PDB file of C-alpha atoms in Angstrom:
ATOM      1  CA  MET A   1     -50.342 -14.446 -17.329  1.00 64.00           C
ATOM      2  CA  ILE A   2     -53.326 -14.041 -18.477  1.00 72.00           C
ATOM      3  CA  LEU A   3     -54.581 -15.876 -21.833  1.00 79.00           C
ATOM      4  CA  PRO A   4     -56.397 -14.337 -24.038  1.00 81.00           C
ATOM      5  CA  GLU A   5     -59.831 -16.300 -23.786  1.00 79.00           C
ATOM      6  CA  ASN A   6     -61.412 -18.866 -26.459  1.00 91.00           C
ATOM      7  CA  LYS A   7     -57.766 -18.474 -28.503  1.00 96.00           C
ATOM      8  CA  HIS A   8     -54.895 -21.614 -29.408  1.00 97.00           C
ATOM      9  CA  ILE A   9     -51.848 -20.283 -28.937  1.00 97.00           C
ATOM     10  CA  ILE A  10     -48.436 -21.118 -31.320  1.00 97.00           C
ATOM     11  CA  LEU A  11     -45.483 -20.662 -30.176  1.00 96.00           C
ATOM     12  CA  PHE A  12     -42.536 -20.632 -33.195  1.00 93.00           C
ATOM     13  CA  ASP A  13     -39.688 -20.246 -33.789  1.00 89.00           C
ATOM     14  CA  GLY A  14     -39.154 -15.911 -34.191  1.00 85.00           C
ATOM     15  CA  VAL A  15     -35.518 -16.200 -36.363  1.00 84.00           C
ATOM     16  CA  CYS A  16     -36.584 -19.162 -38.320  1.00 85.00           C
ATOM     17  CA  ASN A  17     -37.656 -17.615 -41.761  1.00 87.00           C
ATOM     18  CA  LEU A  18     -39.789 -20.674 -42.748  1.00 89.00           C
ATOM     19  CA  CYS A  19     -41.719 -20.692 -39.341  1.00 90.00           C
ATOM     20  CA  ASN A  20     -42.153 -16.425 -40.011  1.00 88.00           C
ATOM     21  CA  ASN A  21     -43.687 -17.851 -43.966  1.00 90.00           C
ATOM     22  CA  ALA A  22     -45.610 -20.560 -41.996  1.00 93.00           C
ATOM     23  CA  VAL A  23     -47.082 -17.557 -39.579  1.00 94.00           C
ATOM     24  CA  ASN A  24     -48.029 -15.079 -42.365  1.00 92.00           C
ATOM     25  CA  TYR A  25     -50.219 -18.281 -44.033  1.00 94.00           C
ATOM     26  CA  ILE A  26     -51.843 -19.531 -40.521  1.00 95.00           C
ATOM     27  CA  ILE A  27     -52.540 -15.561 -39.628  1.00 95.00           C
ATOM     28  CA  LYS A  28     -54.084 -15.694 -43.753  1.00 93.00           C
ATOM     29  CA  LYS A  29     -56.452 -18.313 -43.931  1.00 95.00           C
ATOM     30  CA  ASP A  30     -57.197 -18.326 -39.948  1.00 95.00           C
ATOM     31  CA  THR A  31     -61.179 -17.196 -40.792  1.00 93.00           C
ATOM     32  CA  LYS A  32     -62.306 -17.831 -37.294  1.00 93.00           C
ATOM     33  CA  ASP A  33     -59.485 -15.636 -36.351  1.00 94.00           C
ATOM     34  CA  LEU A  34     -58.932 -18.620 -33.690  1.00 96.00           C
ATOM     35  CA  PHE A  35     -55.211 -18.465 -33.192  1.00 97.00           C
ATOM     36  CA  ARG A  36     -52.376 -16.159 -31.149  1.00 96.00           C
ATOM     37  CA  PHE A  37     -48.985 -16.031 -31.652  1.00 96.00           C
ATOM     38  CA  ALA A  38     -45.456 -15.534 -29.386  1.00 94.00           C
ATOM     39  CA  SER A  39     -42.127 -16.136 -30.332  1.00 92.00           C
ATOM     40  CA  LEU A  40     -39.868 -19.011 -28.119  1.00 91.00           C
ATOM     41  CA  GLN A  41     -37.495 -16.544 -27.793  1.00 89.00           C
ATOM     42  CA  SER A  42     -40.149 -14.286 -26.384  1.00 91.00           C
ATOM     43  CA  GLU A  43     -40.215 -14.125 -22.367  1.00 92.00           C
ATOM     44  CA  ILE A  44     -43.705 -14.785 -22.765  1.00 94.00           C
ATOM     45  CA  GLY A  45     -43.237 -18.124 -25.003  1.00 93.00           C
ATOM     46  CA  LYS A  46     -40.580 -19.294 -22.423  1.00 92.00           C
ATOM     47  CA  ARG A  47     -43.486 -18.480 -19.427  1.00 93.00           C
ATOM     48  CA  LEU A  48     -45.602 -20.494 -21.425  1.00 94.00           C
ATOM     49  CA  LEU A  49     -42.980 -23.613 -21.705  1.00 94.00           C
ATOM     50  CA  GLU A  50     -41.816 -23.565 -18.660  1.00 92.00           C
ATOM     51  CA  GLN A  51     -45.244 -23.704 -16.757  1.00 92.00           C
ATOM     52  CA  ARG A  52     -46.314 -26.671 -19.115  1.00 92.00           C
ATOM     53  CA  GLY A  53     -42.834 -28.469 -18.255  1.00 91.00           C
ATOM     54  CA  ILE A  54     -41.117 -28.335 -21.602  1.00 90.00           C
ATOM     55  CA  ASN A  55     -37.431 -26.730 -21.221  1.00 86.00           C
ATOM     56  CA  PRO A  56     -37.033 -24.354 -23.816  1.00 80.00           C
ATOM     57  CA  LYS A  57     -33.529 -25.845 -24.800  1.00 78.00           C
ATOM     58  CA  SER A  58     -35.193 -28.702 -25.837  1.00 77.00           C
ATOM     59  CA  ILE A  59     -37.701 -27.558 -27.735  1.00 81.00           C
ATOM     60  CA  ASP A  60     -37.156 -25.460 -31.294  1.00 74.00           C
ATOM     61  CA  SER A  61     -40.023 -26.489 -33.176  1.00 80.00           C
ATOM     62  CA  MET A  62     -43.750 -25.009 -32.889  1.00 91.00           C
ATOM     63  CA  VAL A  63     -45.989 -25.459 -30.161  1.00 96.00           C
ATOM     64  CA  LEU A  64     -49.299 -25.375 -29.823  1.00 97.00           C
ATOM     65  CA  ILE A  65     -51.411 -24.380 -26.866  1.00 96.00           C
ATOM     66  CA  ILE A  66     -54.972 -24.810 -26.158  1.00 94.00           C
ATOM     67  CA  PRO A  67     -55.121 -22.866 -22.651  1.00 91.00           C
ATOM     68  CA  ASN A  68     -56.147 -25.473 -19.817  1.00 88.00           C
ATOM     69  CA  ILE A  69     -57.390 -27.603 -22.153  1.00 90.00           C
ATOM     70  CA  ALA A  70     -53.955 -29.077 -23.956  1.00 93.00           C
ATOM     71  CA  TYR A  71     -50.593 -28.534 -25.599  1.00 95.00           C
ATOM     72  CA  TYR A  72     -48.905 -30.517 -28.560  1.00 96.00           C
ATOM     73  CA  ILE A  73     -45.569 -30.205 -29.855  1.00 93.00           C
ATOM     74  CA  LYS A  74     -43.972 -30.351 -33.270  1.00 93.00           C
ATOM     75  CA  SER A  75     -46.152 -33.007 -35.629  1.00 94.00           C
ATOM     76  CA  ASP A  76     -49.010 -32.990 -33.333  1.00 95.00           C
ATOM     77  CA  ALA A  77     -48.796 -28.872 -33.680  1.00 95.00           C
ATOM     78  CA  ALA A  78     -48.704 -28.944 -37.192  1.00 95.00           C
ATOM     79  CA  LEU A  79     -51.481 -31.316 -38.136  1.00 95.00           C
ATOM     80  CA  GLU A  80     -53.984 -29.649 -34.869  1.00 95.00           C
ATOM     81  CA  ILE A  81     -53.309 -26.504 -36.431  1.00 96.00           C
ATOM     82  CA  LEU A  82     -53.945 -27.514 -39.803  1.00 94.00           C
ATOM     83  CA  LYS A  83     -57.111 -29.105 -38.922  1.00 92.00           C
ATOM     84  CA  ASP A  84     -58.847 -25.247 -38.002  1.00 93.00           C
ATOM     85  CA  LEU A  85     -57.090 -23.013 -40.687  1.00 93.00           C
ATOM     86  CA  ASN A  86     -59.110 -22.770 -44.613  1.00 88.00           C
ATOM     87  CA  THR A  87     -56.974 -24.268 -45.975  1.00 90.00           C
ATOM     88  CA  PRO A  88     -56.411 -26.828 -49.303  1.00 87.00           C
ATOM     89  CA  TRP A  89     -53.270 -28.165 -47.040  1.00 84.00           C
ATOM     90  CA  ARG A  90     -56.308 -29.443 -44.200  1.00 82.00           C
ATOM     91  CA  PHE A  91     -55.913 -32.611 -46.435  1.00 81.00           C
ATOM     92  CA  LEU A  92     -52.434 -33.507 -44.816  1.00 85.00           C
ATOM     93  CA  THR A  93     -54.145 -33.712 -41.426  1.00 84.00           C
ATOM     94  CA  VAL A  94     -54.904 -37.772 -42.512  1.00 86.00           C
ATOM     95  CA  PHE A  95     -51.316 -38.255 -41.131  1.00 84.00           C
ATOM     96  CA  LYS A  96     -52.499 -38.292 -37.812  1.00 90.00           C
ATOM     97  CA  VAL A  97     -53.548 -41.690 -38.421  1.00 91.00           C
ATOM     98  CA  ALA A  98     -49.564 -42.656 -39.300  1.00 93.00           C
ATOM     99  CA  PRO A  99     -47.348 -42.817 -36.190  1.00 95.00           C
ATOM    100  CA  ARG A 100     -46.027 -40.242 -34.042  1.00 94.00           C
ATOM    101  CA  GLY A 101     -42.704 -41.754 -33.986  1.00 94.00           C
ATOM    102  CA  PHE A 102     -42.343 -41.663 -38.109  1.00 94.00           C
ATOM    103  CA  ARG A 103     -44.337 -38.672 -38.688  1.00 94.00           C
ATOM    104  CA  ASN A 104     -41.889 -36.547 -36.123  1.00 93.00           C
ATOM    105  CA  ILE A 105     -39.096 -37.884 -37.854  1.00 93.00           C
ATOM    106  CA  VAL A 106     -40.225 -36.722 -40.757  1.00 92.00           C
ATOM    107  CA  TYR A 107     -40.875 -33.201 -38.831  1.00 91.00           C
ATOM    108  CA  ASP A 108     -37.626 -33.053 -36.901  1.00 91.00           C
ATOM    109  CA  PHE A 109     -35.553 -33.835 -40.310  1.00 93.00           C
ATOM    110  CA  ILE A 110     -36.961 -30.628 -42.004  1.00 91.00           C
ATOM    111  CA  ALA A 111     -36.220 -28.886 -38.426  1.00 90.00           C
ATOM    112  CA  LYS A 112     -33.694 -29.357 -38.811  1.00 90.00           C
ATOM    113  CA  ASN A 113     -32.272 -28.611 -41.993  1.00 91.00           C
ATOM    114  CA  ARG A 114     -34.755 -25.255 -42.238  1.00 91.00           C
ATOM    115  CA  TYR A 115     -31.990 -21.991 -41.442  1.00 85.00           C
ATOM    116  CA  ARG A 116     -30.256 -24.175 -44.221  1.00 89.00           C
ATOM    117  CA  TRP A 117     -32.990 -24.146 -46.657  1.00 91.00           C
ATOM    118  CA  TYR A 118     -35.359 -20.947 -45.950  1.00 87.00           C
ATOM    119  CA  GLY A 119     -32.570 -18.863 -43.835  1.00 86.00           C
ATOM    120  CA  LYS A 120     -32.770 -16.911 -40.596  1.00 82.00           C
ATOM    121  CA  LYS A 121     -33.080 -13.062 -39.307  1.00 77.00           C
ATOM    122  CA  ASP A 122     -30.784 -11.702 -36.802  1.00 72.00           C
ATOM    123  CA  GLN A 123     -34.562 -11.044 -34.763  1.00 67.00           C
ATOM    124  CA  CYS A 124     -37.610 -11.905 -33.921  1.00 70.00           C
ATOM    125  CA  MET A 125     -40.820 -11.635 -36.737  1.00 67.00           C
ATOM    126  CA  ILE A 126     -41.722  -7.967 -35.701  1.00 72.00           C
ATOM    127  CA  PRO A 127     -45.428  -7.970 -36.623  1.00 73.00           C
ATOM    128  CA  THR A 128     -46.851  -4.500 -38.540  1.00 76.00           C
ATOM    129  CA  PRO A 129     -49.727  -2.422 -36.590  1.00 75.00           C
ATOM    130  CA  GLU A 130     -52.176  -4.229 -37.774  1.00 78.00           C
ATOM    131  CA  LEU A 131     -51.154  -7.755 -37.465  1.00 82.00           C
ATOM    132  CA  LYS A 132     -50.206  -6.602 -33.664  1.00 85.00           C
ATOM    133  CA  ILE A 133     -53.292  -7.844 -31.979  1.00 86.00           C
ATOM    134  CA  LYS A 134     -52.950 -11.092 -33.233  1.00 90.00           C
ATOM    135  CA  PHE A 135     -49.667 -11.547 -30.801  1.00 90.00           C
ATOM    136  CA  LEU A 136     -49.231 -11.867 -27.492  1.00 89.00           C
ATOM    137  CA  GLU A 137     -46.605  -9.388 -25.245  1.00 78.00           C
ATOM    138  CA  GLU A 138     -45.303  -9.214 -22.142  1.00 63.00           C
TER     139      GLU A 138
END
């Protein structure tokens, strides 16, 4: 599998309304056209996790992959993504100084309750034809 050059890959829960809203927000604020997306449930998403030794059953949160450099999960992924967006929410990156364990407790609490608070779709998000270029396919 050849990943797009100079793009950061975001794996997300494709049936989660909160995650889908986050993806739409990232697309809107990604003025550098840096990010590409795939759902955790997709074959490409599963393969990207496997290549990095991440058990797909143990991860239900956002994953950021910077090809040939690093990958980030949970709060690290969220803060790394914010760093590259044109948004007032960038100020949240100051929380990188907080201990990862504390940040991930907050992240896990939100992740655990996301379906109850925001709902869940029956199937993964299907991008519009205009946005299809932002999503990785097999």
